[in-house]
Coordinates of C-alpha atoms (C1' of nucleotides) in Angstrom, one line a residue:
Chain A
M1 CA 15.2 32.5 -29.0
Q2 CA 13.2 29.8 -27.4
P3 CA 9.5 29.7 -26.6
A4 CA 8.6 30.6 -23.1
D5 CA 7.6 27.1 -22.0
H6 CA 10.9 25.7 -23.2
Q7 CA 12.7 28.1 -21.0
G8 CA 10.4 27.0 -18.2
Q9 CA 11.2 23.4 -18.8
E10 CA 14.9 24.0 -18.9
L11 CA 14.8 25.9 -15.7
Y12 CA 12.8 23.1 -14.2
R13 CA 15.2 20.5 -15.4
F14 CA 18.1 22.5 -13.9
L15 CA 16.4 22.8 -10.6
A16 CA 15.5 19.1 -10.5
Q17 CA 19.0 17.9 -11.4
N18 CA 20.6 20.0 -8.7
G19 CA 18.2 18.8 -6.1
L20 CA 16.8 22.2 -5.5
I21 CA 13.2 21.1 -6.0
N22 CA 11.3 17.9 -5.3
V23 CA 10.3 15.8 -8.3
N24 CA 7.4 13.8 -7.1
N25 CA 4.8 15.0 -9.6
D26 CA 4.7 12.8 -12.7
H27 CA 3.2 15.5 -14.9
Q28 CA 6.2 17.8 -14.4
L29 CA 8.6 14.9 -14.6
S30 CA 7.3 13.7 -18.0
A31 CA 7.4 17.2 -19.4
M32 CA 11.0 17.4 -18.2
Q33 CA 11.9 14.1 -19.7
S34 CA 10.2 15.0 -23.0
F35 CA 12.4 18.0 -23.2
C36 CA 15.6 16.1 -22.4
S37 CA 15.1 13.1 -24.6
S38 CA 14.1 15.1 -27.7
S39 CA 17.4 16.9 -27.6
S40 CA 19.3 13.6 -27.6
N41 CA 17.2 11.0 -29.3
N42 CA 18.7 7.7 -30.1
Y43 CA 16.9 6.7 -33.3
S44 CA 14.8 8.4 -35.9
Y45 CA 12.6 6.5 -38.3
Y46 CA 10.9 9.7 -39.2
P47 CA 12.2 12.2 -41.7
L48 CA 11.6 15.4 -39.7
E49 CA 13.7 16.5 -36.8
V50 CA 11.2 17.4 -34.0
S51 CA 13.5 18.7 -31.4
G52 CA 14.7 22.2 -30.9
V53 CA 13.4 25.4 -32.4
S54 CA 13.0 24.2 -36.0
T55 CA 9.7 22.5 -35.4
E56 CA 7.5 25.5 -35.6
H57 CA 7.9 26.6 -39.2
D58 CA 9.0 25.6 -42.7
A59 CA 7.4 22.1 -42.7
S60 CA 5.1 20.6 -45.2
P61 CA 1.7 19.3 -43.8
Q62 CA 2.6 15.6 -44.2
D63 CA 6.0 16.2 -42.5
R64 CA 4.3 17.9 -39.7
A65 CA 1.9 15.1 -39.4
L66 CA 4.7 12.5 -39.3
A67 CA 6.5 14.6 -36.7
A68 CA 3.5 14.7 -34.6
L69 CA 3.1 11.0 -34.9
K70 CA 6.7 10.4 -33.8
N71 CA 6.2 12.8 -31.0
H72 CA 3.1 11.0 -29.9
K73 CA 4.7 7.6 -30.2
E74 CA 7.6 8.6 -28.0
A75 CA 5.4 10.3 -25.5
E76 CA 3.4 7.2 -25.2
K77 CA 6.5 5.1 -24.7
R78 CA 7.6 7.5 -21.9
R79 CA 4.3 7.2 -20.3
R80 CA 4.5 3.4 -20.4
E81 CA 8.0 3.5 -18.9
R82 CA 6.8 5.8 -16.2
I83 CA 4.0 3.6 -15.2
N84 CA 6.1 0.4 -15.4
S85 CA 8.8 1.9 -13.3
H86 CA 6.4 2.6 -10.5
L87 CA 5.1 -0.9 -10.8
D88 CA 8.6 -2.2 -10.5
K89 CA 9.1 -0.2 -7.4
L90 CA 5.9 -1.7 -6.0
R91 CA 7.2 -5.2 -6.8
G92 CA 10.3 -4.4 -4.8
L93 CA 8.3 -3.1 -2.0
L94 CA 6.0 -6.0 -1.6
P95 CA 6.7 -9.6 -0.6
C96 CA 6.4 -10.9 -4.2
N97 CA 8.5 -12.2 -7.0
S98 CA 9.8 -9.8 -9.7
K99 CA 7.9 -12.1 -12.1
T100 CA 4.4 -11.5 -10.9
D101 CA 2.1 -10.1 -13.6
K102 CA 0.7 -6.6 -13.3
A103 CA -2.8 -7.4 -12.4
S104 CA -1.8 -9.8 -9.6
L105 CA 0.7 -7.3 -8.4
L106 CA -1.9 -4.5 -8.2
A107 CA -4.3 -6.9 -6.4
K108 CA -1.6 -7.5 -3.8
V109 CA -1.0 -3.8 -3.5
V110 CA -4.6 -3.1 -2.9
Q111 CA -4.8 -5.8 -0.3
R112 CA -1.6 -4.5 1.4
V113 CA -2.6 -0.9 1.4
K114 CA -5.9 -1.9 3.0
E115 CA -4.1 -3.9 5.7
L116 CA -1.6 -1.2 6.5
K117 CA -4.2 1.5 6.5
Q118 CA -6.2 -0.5 9.1
Q119 CA -3.2 -1.2 11.2
T120 CA -2.0 2.3 11.4
S121 CA -5.4 3.8 12.0
E122 CA -5.8 1.3 14.8
I123 CA -2.5 2.4 16.2
A124 CA -3.3 6.0 15.8
E125 CA -6.3 5.6 17.9
L126 CA -4.4 4.1 20.8
E127 CA -4.1 6.4 23.7
T128 CA -0.7 5.8 25.2
F129 CA -1.6 6.8 28.7
P130 CA -4.5 6.1 30.9
S131 CA -6.8 9.2 31.0
E132 CA -8.3 10.7 34.1
T133 CA -11.8 9.7 33.2
D134 CA -13.2 6.2 33.2
E135 CA -14.0 5.1 29.7
I136 CA -14.9 2.1 27.6
T137 CA -14.6 1.8 23.8
V138 CA -15.5 -1.2 21.7
L139 CA -14.8 -0.5 18.1
S140 CA -15.3 -2.9 15.3
S141 CA -13.0 -2.1 12.5
N142 CA -14.1 -3.6 9.2
D143 CA -11.0 -5.7 9.4
Y144 CA -10.6 -9.4 9.1
T145 CA -8.0 -12.0 9.9
S146 CA -6.6 -14.2 7.2
D147 CA -9.0 -17.0 8.3
G148 CA -12.0 -14.7 8.1
R149 CA -12.6 -13.8 11.7
I150 CA -13.6 -10.2 12.4
V151 CA -11.2 -8.0 14.3
F152 CA -12.1 -5.3 16.7
K153 CA -10.7 -3.1 19.3
A154 CA -11.7 -2.8 22.9
S155 CA -10.3 -0.1 25.2
L156 CA -10.8 0.1 28.9
C157 CA -9.5 2.9 31.2
C158 CA -10.2 2.9 34.9
E159 CA -8.7 2.8 38.3
D160 CA -6.1 0.0 38.6
R161 CA -6.8 -3.0 40.7
S162 CA -5.0 -6.4 41.0
D163 CA -7.9 -8.6 39.8
L164 CA -8.8 -6.5 36.8
L165 CA -6.8 -8.5 34.3
P166 CA -7.9 -11.9 35.5
D167 CA -11.5 -10.7 35.3
L168 CA -10.8 -9.4 31.8
I169 CA -9.3 -12.6 30.7
E170 CA -12.3 -14.5 32.0
I171 CA -14.6 -12.3 30.0
L172 CA -12.7 -12.8 26.8
K173 CA -12.6 -16.5 27.4
S174 CA -16.4 -16.8 28.0
L175 CA -17.1 -14.8 24.8
H176 CA -14.8 -17.0 22.8
L177 CA -12.8 -13.9 21.8
R178 CA -9.3 -14.5 20.7
T179 CA -6.8 -11.8 21.8
I180 CA -4.5 -10.8 19.0
K181 CA -2.8 -8.0 20.9
A182 CA -3.0 -6.5 24.3
E183 CA -1.5 -3.2 25.5
I184 CA -1.5 -2.3 29.1
A185 CA -0.3 1.0 30.5
T186 CA -0.4 2.1 34.1
L187 CA 0.2 5.5 35.4
G188 CA -0.4 6.9 38.8
G189 CA -2.8 4.2 39.9
R190 CA -4.8 4.4 36.7
I191 CA -4.7 1.7 34.0
R192 CA -5.5 1.7 30.3
N193 CA -6.1 -1.6 28.6
V194 CA -6.3 -1.8 24.9
L195 CA -7.2 -5.1 23.3
I196 CA -7.3 -6.2 19.7
V197 CA -9.5 -9.2 19.6
A198 CA -10.9 -11.5 16.9
A199 CA -14.4 -13.1 17.0
D200 CA -16.0 -15.9 15.2
Q201 CA -17.8 -15.0 12.0
D202 CA -21.1 -16.2 13.4
H203 CA -21.1 -14.0 16.5
T204 CA -19.5 -10.8 15.5
I205 CA -22.1 -8.2 16.4
E206 CA -23.3 -10.0 19.4
S207 CA -19.8 -10.4 20.7
V208 CA -19.2 -6.7 20.4
H209 CA -22.2 -5.8 22.5
F210 CA -21.6 -8.5 25.0
L211 CA -18.1 -7.4 25.4
Q212 CA -19.2 -3.8 25.9
N213 CA -21.7 -4.8 28.6
A214 CA -19.2 -7.0 30.3
L215 CA -16.6 -4.3 30.4
K216 CA -19.2 -1.8 31.7
S217 CA -20.0 -4.1 34.6
L218 CA -16.4 -4.6 35.2
L219 CA -15.9 -0.9 35.5
E220 CA -18.8 -0.4 37.8
R221 CA -17.6 -3.2 40.1
S222 CA -14.2 -1.5 40.1
N223 CA -15.8 1.9 41.1
S224 CA -18.0 0.5 43.8
S225 CA -15.3 -1.5 45.6
E226 CA -12.9 1.3 46.1
R227 CA -13.3 5.0 45.8
S228 CA -9.8 6.2 46.3
K229 CA -8.9 9.5 44.9
R230 CA -6.6 9.5 42.0
R231 CA -3.1 10.6 42.5
R232 CA -1.0 11.4 39.5
V233 CA 2.6 10.9 40.3
L234 CA 3.9 11.2 36.8
D235 CA 4.0 14.1 34.4
R236 CA 1.8 13.6 31.4
T237 CA 3.4 16.4 29.5
L238 CA 5.8 13.8 28.2
V239 CA 3.2 13.1 25.5
L240 CA 3.5 15.5 22.8
Chain B
M14 CA -17.5 -34.4 -24.0
Q15 CA -15.5 -31.4 -23.0
P16 CA -11.8 -31.1 -22.8
A17 CA -10.3 -31.6 -19.4
D18 CA -9.4 -28.0 -18.7
H19 CA -12.9 -26.9 -19.5
Q20 CA -14.2 -29.2 -16.9
G21 CA -11.6 -27.8 -14.5
Q22 CA -12.6 -24.3 -15.2
E23 CA -16.3 -25.0 -14.7
L24 CA -15.5 -26.7 -11.5
Y25 CA -13.5 -23.7 -10.4
R26 CA -16.2 -21.3 -11.4
F27 CA -18.7 -23.3 -9.4
L28 CA -16.6 -23.3 -6.4
A29 CA -15.9 -19.6 -6.6
Q30 CA -19.5 -18.6 -7.1
N31 CA -20.5 -20.5 -4.1
G32 CA -17.8 -19.0 -1.9
L33 CA -16.2 -22.4 -1.4
I34 CA -12.8 -21.1 -2.4
N35 CA -11.0 -17.8 -2.3
V36 CA -10.5 -15.9 -5.5
N37 CA -7.6 -13.7 -4.9
N38 CA -5.4 -14.9 -7.7
D39 CA -5.8 -13.0 -10.8
H40 CA -4.6 -15.8 -13.0
Q41 CA -7.3 -18.1 -12.0
L42 CA -9.8 -15.4 -12.0
S43 CA -9.1 -14.4 -15.6
A44 CA -9.3 -18.0 -16.7
M45 CA -12.6 -18.2 -15.0
Q46 CA -13.9 -15.0 -16.6
S47 CA -12.6 -16.1 -20.0
F48 CA -14.7 -19.2 -19.7
C49 CA -17.8 -17.4 -18.5
S50 CA -17.8 -14.6 -21.0
S51 CA -17.2 -16.9 -24.0
S52 CA -20.3 -18.8 -23.2
S53 CA -22.4 -15.6 -23.2
N54 CA -20.6 -13.1 -25.4
N55 CA -22.4 -9.9 -26.2
Y56 CA -21.1 -9.1 -29.6
S57 CA -19.4 -10.9 -32.5
Y58 CA -17.7 -9.1 -35.2
Y59 CA -16.0 -12.3 -36.2
P60 CA -17.6 -15.0 -38.3
L61 CA -16.8 -18.0 -36.2
E62 CA -18.3 -18.9 -32.9
V63 CA -15.5 -19.5 -30.5
S64 CA -17.3 -20.7 -27.4
G65 CA -18.4 -24.1 -26.5
V66 CA -17.1 -27.4 -27.9
S67 CA -17.4 -26.6 -31.6
T68 CA -14.2 -24.8 -31.7
E69 CA -12.0 -27.8 -32.0
H70 CA -12.9 -29.2 -35.4
D71 CA -14.5 -28.4 -38.7
A72 CA -13.0 -24.9 -39.2
S73 CA -11.0 -23.5 -42.1
P74 CA -7.6 -22.2 -41.3
Q75 CA -8.4 -18.6 -41.9
D76 CA -11.5 -18.9 -39.7
R77 CA -9.5 -20.5 -37.0
A78 CA -7.1 -17.6 -37.2
L79 CA -9.8 -15.0 -37.0
A80 CA -11.4 -16.8 -34.1
A81 CA -8.0 -16.8 -32.4
L82 CA -7.7 -13.2 -33.1
K83 CA -11.0 -12.4 -31.6
N84 CA -10.2 -14.5 -28.6
H85 CA -7.0 -12.7 -28.2
K86 CA -8.6 -9.3 -28.5
E87 CA -11.2 -10.1 -25.9
A88 CA -8.7 -11.5 -23.5
E89 CA -6.6 -8.5 -23.8
K90 CA -9.6 -6.3 -23.1
R91 CA -10.3 -8.3 -20.0
R92 CA -6.8 -8.0 -18.9
R93 CA -6.9 -4.2 -19.2
E94 CA -10.2 -4.1 -17.3
R95 CA -8.7 -6.2 -14.6
I96 CA -5.7 -3.9 -14.2
N97 CA -7.8 -0.8 -14.3
S98 CA -10.3 -2.0 -11.8
H99 CA -7.4 -2.5 -9.3
L100 CA -6.2 1.0 -10.1
D101 CA -9.6 2.3 -9.4
K102 CA -9.6 0.5 -6.1
L103 CA -6.3 2.2 -5.3
R104 CA -7.8 5.5 -6.2
G105 CA -10.5 5.0 -3.7
L106 CA -8.1 3.9 -1.1
L107 CA -5.7 6.8 -1.3
P108 CA -6.4 10.5 -0.6
C109 CA -6.6 11.5 -4.2
N110 CA -9.2 12.4 -6.8
S111 CA -10.7 9.9 -9.1
K112 CA -9.2 12.0 -11.9
T113 CA -5.5 11.5 -11.2
D114 CA -3.7 9.8 -14.0
K115 CA -2.2 6.3 -13.7
A116 CA 1.4 7.2 -13.3
S117 CA 0.8 9.8 -10.6
L118 CA -1.5 7.5 -8.8
L119 CA 1.0 4.7 -8.8
A120 CA 3.7 7.2 -7.6
K121 CA 1.4 8.1 -4.7
V122 CA 0.8 4.4 -4.0
V123 CA 4.6 3.7 -3.9
Q124 CA 5.0 6.6 -1.5
R125 CA 2.1 5.6 0.7
V126 CA 3.2 1.9 0.9
K127 CA 6.7 3.0 2.0
E128 CA 5.3 5.3 4.7
L129 CA 2.9 2.7 6.0
K130 CA 5.6 0.0 5.9
Q131 CA 7.8 2.2 8.1
Q132 CA 5.1 3.0 10.5
T133 CA 3.9 -0.5 11.0
S134 CA 7.4 -2.0 11.2
E135 CA 8.1 0.5 14.0
I136 CA 5.0 -0.5 15.7
A137 CA 5.6 -4.2 15.2
E138 CA 8.9 -3.8 17.0
L139 CA 7.3 -2.4 20.0
E140 CA 7.2 -4.9 22.8
T141 CA 4.0 -4.4 24.7
F142 CA 5.2 -5.7 28.0
P143 CA 8.4 -5.2 29.9
S144 CA 10.7 -8.1 29.5
E145 CA 12.7 -9.8 32.3
T146 CA 16.1 -8.7 31.0
D147 CA 17.3 -5.1 31.2
E148 CA 17.8 -3.7 27.7
I149 CA 18.3 -0.6 25.7
T150 CA 17.5 0.0 22.1
V151 CA 18.1 3.1 20.1
L152 CA 17.1 2.7 16.6
S153 CA 17.2 5.3 13.9
S154 CA 14.5 4.6 11.3
N155 CA 15.2 6.4 8.0
D156 CA 12.1 8.4 8.7
Y157 CA 11.6 12.1 8.8
T158 CA 9.0 14.5 10.1
S159 CA 7.2 16.8 7.8
D160 CA 9.6 19.6 8.8
G161 CA 12.7 17.5 8.0
R162 CA 13.7 16.3 11.5
I163 CA 15.0 12.7 11.7
V164 CA 12.9 10.4 13.7
F165 CA 14.1 7.5 15.8
K166 CA 13.0 5.1 18.4
A167 CA 14.4 4.6 21.9
S168 CA 13.4 1.7 24.0
L169 CA 14.3 1.2 27.7
C170 CA 13.4 -1.8 29.8
C171 CA 14.5 -2.1 33.4
E172 CA 13.4 -2.2 37.0
D173 CA 10.8 0.4 37.8
R174 CA 11.6 3.3 40.1
S175 CA 9.9 6.5 40.8
D176 CA 12.5 8.9 39.5
L177 CA 13.1 7.1 36.3
L178 CA 10.8 9.2 34.1
P179 CA 11.9 12.6 35.5
D180 CA 15.5 11.5 34.7
L181 CA 14.5 10.4 31.3
I182 CA 12.7 13.7 30.6
E183 CA 15.8 15.6 31.7
I184 CA 18.0 13.6 29.3
L185 CA 15.7 14.3 26.4
K186 CA 15.6 17.9 27.2
S187 CA 19.3 18.2 27.5
L188 CA 19.8 16.5 24.1
H189 CA 17.2 18.8 22.5
L190 CA 15.1 15.8 21.5
R191 CA 11.5 16.2 20.9
T192 CA 9.2 13.5 22.0
I193 CA 6.7 12.5 19.4
K194 CA 5.2 9.6 21.2
A195 CA 5.9 7.8 24.4
E196 CA 4.6 4.4 25.6
I197 CA 5.0 3.2 29.1
A198 CA 4.0 -0.2 30.3
T199 CA 4.7 -1.5 33.8
L200 CA 4.3 -5.0 34.9
G201 CA 5.3 -6.6 38.2
G202 CA 7.7 -3.9 39.1
R203 CA 9.3 -3.8 35.7
I204 CA 8.9 -1.0 33.3
R205 CA 9.2 -0.7 29.6
N206 CA 9.6 2.7 28.0
V207 CA 9.4 3.2 24.3
L208 CA 10.0 6.7 22.9
I209 CA 9.6 8.0 19.4
V210 CA 11.7 11.1 19.3
A211 CA 12.8 13.6 16.7
A212 CA 16.2 15.3 16.5
D213 CA 17.5 18.3 14.8
Q214 CA 18.9 17.7 11.3
D215 CA 22.4 18.9 12.4
H216 CA 22.8 16.5 15.4
T217 CA 21.2 13.3 14.2
I218 CA 23.9 10.7 14.6
E219 CA 25.4 12.4 17.6
S220 CA 22.1 12.5 19.4
V221 CA 21.5 8.8 18.8
H222 CA 24.8 7.9 20.5
F223 CA 24.4 10.5 23.3
L224 CA 21.0 9.2 24.0
Q225 CA 22.2 5.6 24.0
N226 CA 24.9 6.4 26.5
A227 CA 22.6 8.5 28.7
L228 CA 20.2 5.6 28.8
K229 CA 22.9 3.2 29.7
S230 CA 24.1 5.2 32.6
L231 CA 20.5 5.6 33.7
L232 CA 20.1 1.9 33.7
E233 CA 23.3 1.3 35.6
R234 CA 22.2 3.9 38.2
S235 CA 19.0 2.0 38.5
N236 CA 20.7 -1.3 39.1
S237 CA 23.2 -0.1 41.6
S238 CA 20.7 1.7 43.8
E239 CA 18.4 -1.3 44.3
R240 CA 18.8 -4.9 43.7
S241 CA 15.3 -6.2 44.4
K242 CA 14.4 -9.5 42.9
R243 CA 11.7 -9.3 40.3
R244 CA 8.3 -10.5 41.0
R245 CA 5.9 -11.1 38.2
V246 CA 2.4 -10.6 39.4
L247 CA 0.6 -10.6 36.1
D248 CA 0.1 -13.4 33.6
R249 CA 1.8 -12.6 30.4
T250 CA -0.1 -15.3 28.5
L251 CA -2.6 -12.6 27.6
V252 CA -0.3 -11.7 24.8
L253 CA -0.9 -14.0 21.9
Chain C
dA27 C1' -3.8 23.6 -32.2
dA28 C1' -1.1 20.9 -29.3
dA29 C1' 0.1 18.0 -25.5
dA30 C1' -1.3 14.4 -22.3
dA31 C1' -3.8 10.5 -21.0
dC32 C1' -6.4 6.6 -22.1
dA33 C1' -8.3 2.5 -24.8
dC34 C1' -7.6 -0.4 -28.4
dG35 C1' -6.0 -4.2 -31.4
dT36 C1' -1.9 -6.6 -32.7
dG37 C1' 2.7 -9.1 -32.9
dA38 C1' 6.0 -11.3 -29.9
dT39 C1' 7.3 -14.3 -26.2
dG40 C1' 6.9 -17.8 -22.7
dC41 C1' 4.8 -21.7 -20.6
Chain D
dT13 C1' -1.0 -25.9 -29.8
dG14 C1' -3.5 -22.7 -26.8
dC15 C1' -3.5 -19.4 -23.5
dA16 C1' -1.7 -15.4 -20.9
dT17 C1' 1.1 -11.5 -20.6
dC18 C1' 3.6 -7.7 -22.3
dA19 C1' 5.2 -3.8 -25.3
dC20 C1' 4.1 -1.3 -29.0
dG21 C1' 2.0 2.1 -32.3
dT22 C1' -2.2 4.2 -33.2
dG23 C1' -6.9 6.3 -32.8
dT24 C1' -9.7 9.0 -29.6
dT25 C1' -10.8 12.0 -25.9
dT26 C1' -9.7 15.5 -22.6
dT27 C1' -7.4 19.6 -21.2

DNA sequence: AAAAACACGTGATGC
DNA sequence: TGCATCACGTGTTTT
């Protein structure tokens, strides 16, 4: 008759091995491995057999202590292996050698996660289609290029007109902003323009405000020149 | 007179402290810290002073050994701190408690990096503007929605026409594909259409091929109906 | 008490 | 030789 938690572990192991549950929790996994490895251990420097049901009783104090020590040692080894296996996965995932040391590897991971987080959050913010209302967004992410220039996002949504982009380009040029990425989407006479731009280190905050004002005037110019009512020829329900 | 490498380390430290070089390499950093901390160490259990120039000579063998041991011990401590500090950064970066253990943390990091890599690689593939050549891409990423549906990307680039999108919607509907995201960009009479769609588990591969064929016929229909020459009204140099 | 997680100091190895 | 990294077993703390 086994203790209740051993039954639980065996059940867990069974489920995991048959793919009936997901094993993404390292706590559960280590408990599982502990159970498995103790029932088929490869070596034994220590006198007492720890595995199975015989652990609980008929053991002298020093034997019990040794057994505990062995248990502890093995558990620690498993913990190390667990951690190192994850580190190896990360090595494979990143553009780096398999021979980079742990600290540098983790440093790269931190850097990479930051980058990716920024990128995806930027993307998530992107509105695919032009909206019905005019709007301007200038958002400075705390993001930097490899050469130290600050990166931010500018979004402009308004009625479409032919000289909008030339004007926009002129604005960017005058502000010494470098366009990293530009997305343009037009829909039913409306246009949405999302720019990812990089500014010099010296003029970051000023550039943001200048750009915002410039875009605002651009939008007002657009509105005053033509006041055509908006026709939406395409179905926006495509976005889901 | 100092050894050459000590001069090198001091120079390095000076450069780093004044922001004249980037310190993102943990090897260099640890060497630097080693140099700094040894010149202002807080405690000394060991008899011999390790720091400075006096290390090299006038020391009995056992003293030298002890000094080396101390050095070793401290270096190892720094190494641990370095690794742990990176782990703490990762803790702060991920949606998790500060009290998650190392292994689980790293497991989450692995998972997260994978996710983000997929997302950004998908995004990176997206062509912002329509190209001059007609093209169809149907690409199944090994990506799944939270409810287990497979996700893939379909890209269509061709001459623009008014009934293109209604046709496209019809195709998606008939194939039971669910549109997660749609990007439409038009430029000089050309249109690029990028769809991220999710299919049922049962019909993944079939759906991909069906969709590819459907898009192909859509494109051919487009070409046969009108053979207008392409005019490019906008400057593509905006993309950088 | 008992298991898990962490920090620590040490020996081994490679450059 | 020295220095850096790693794996290891152990002591300590937390749960």
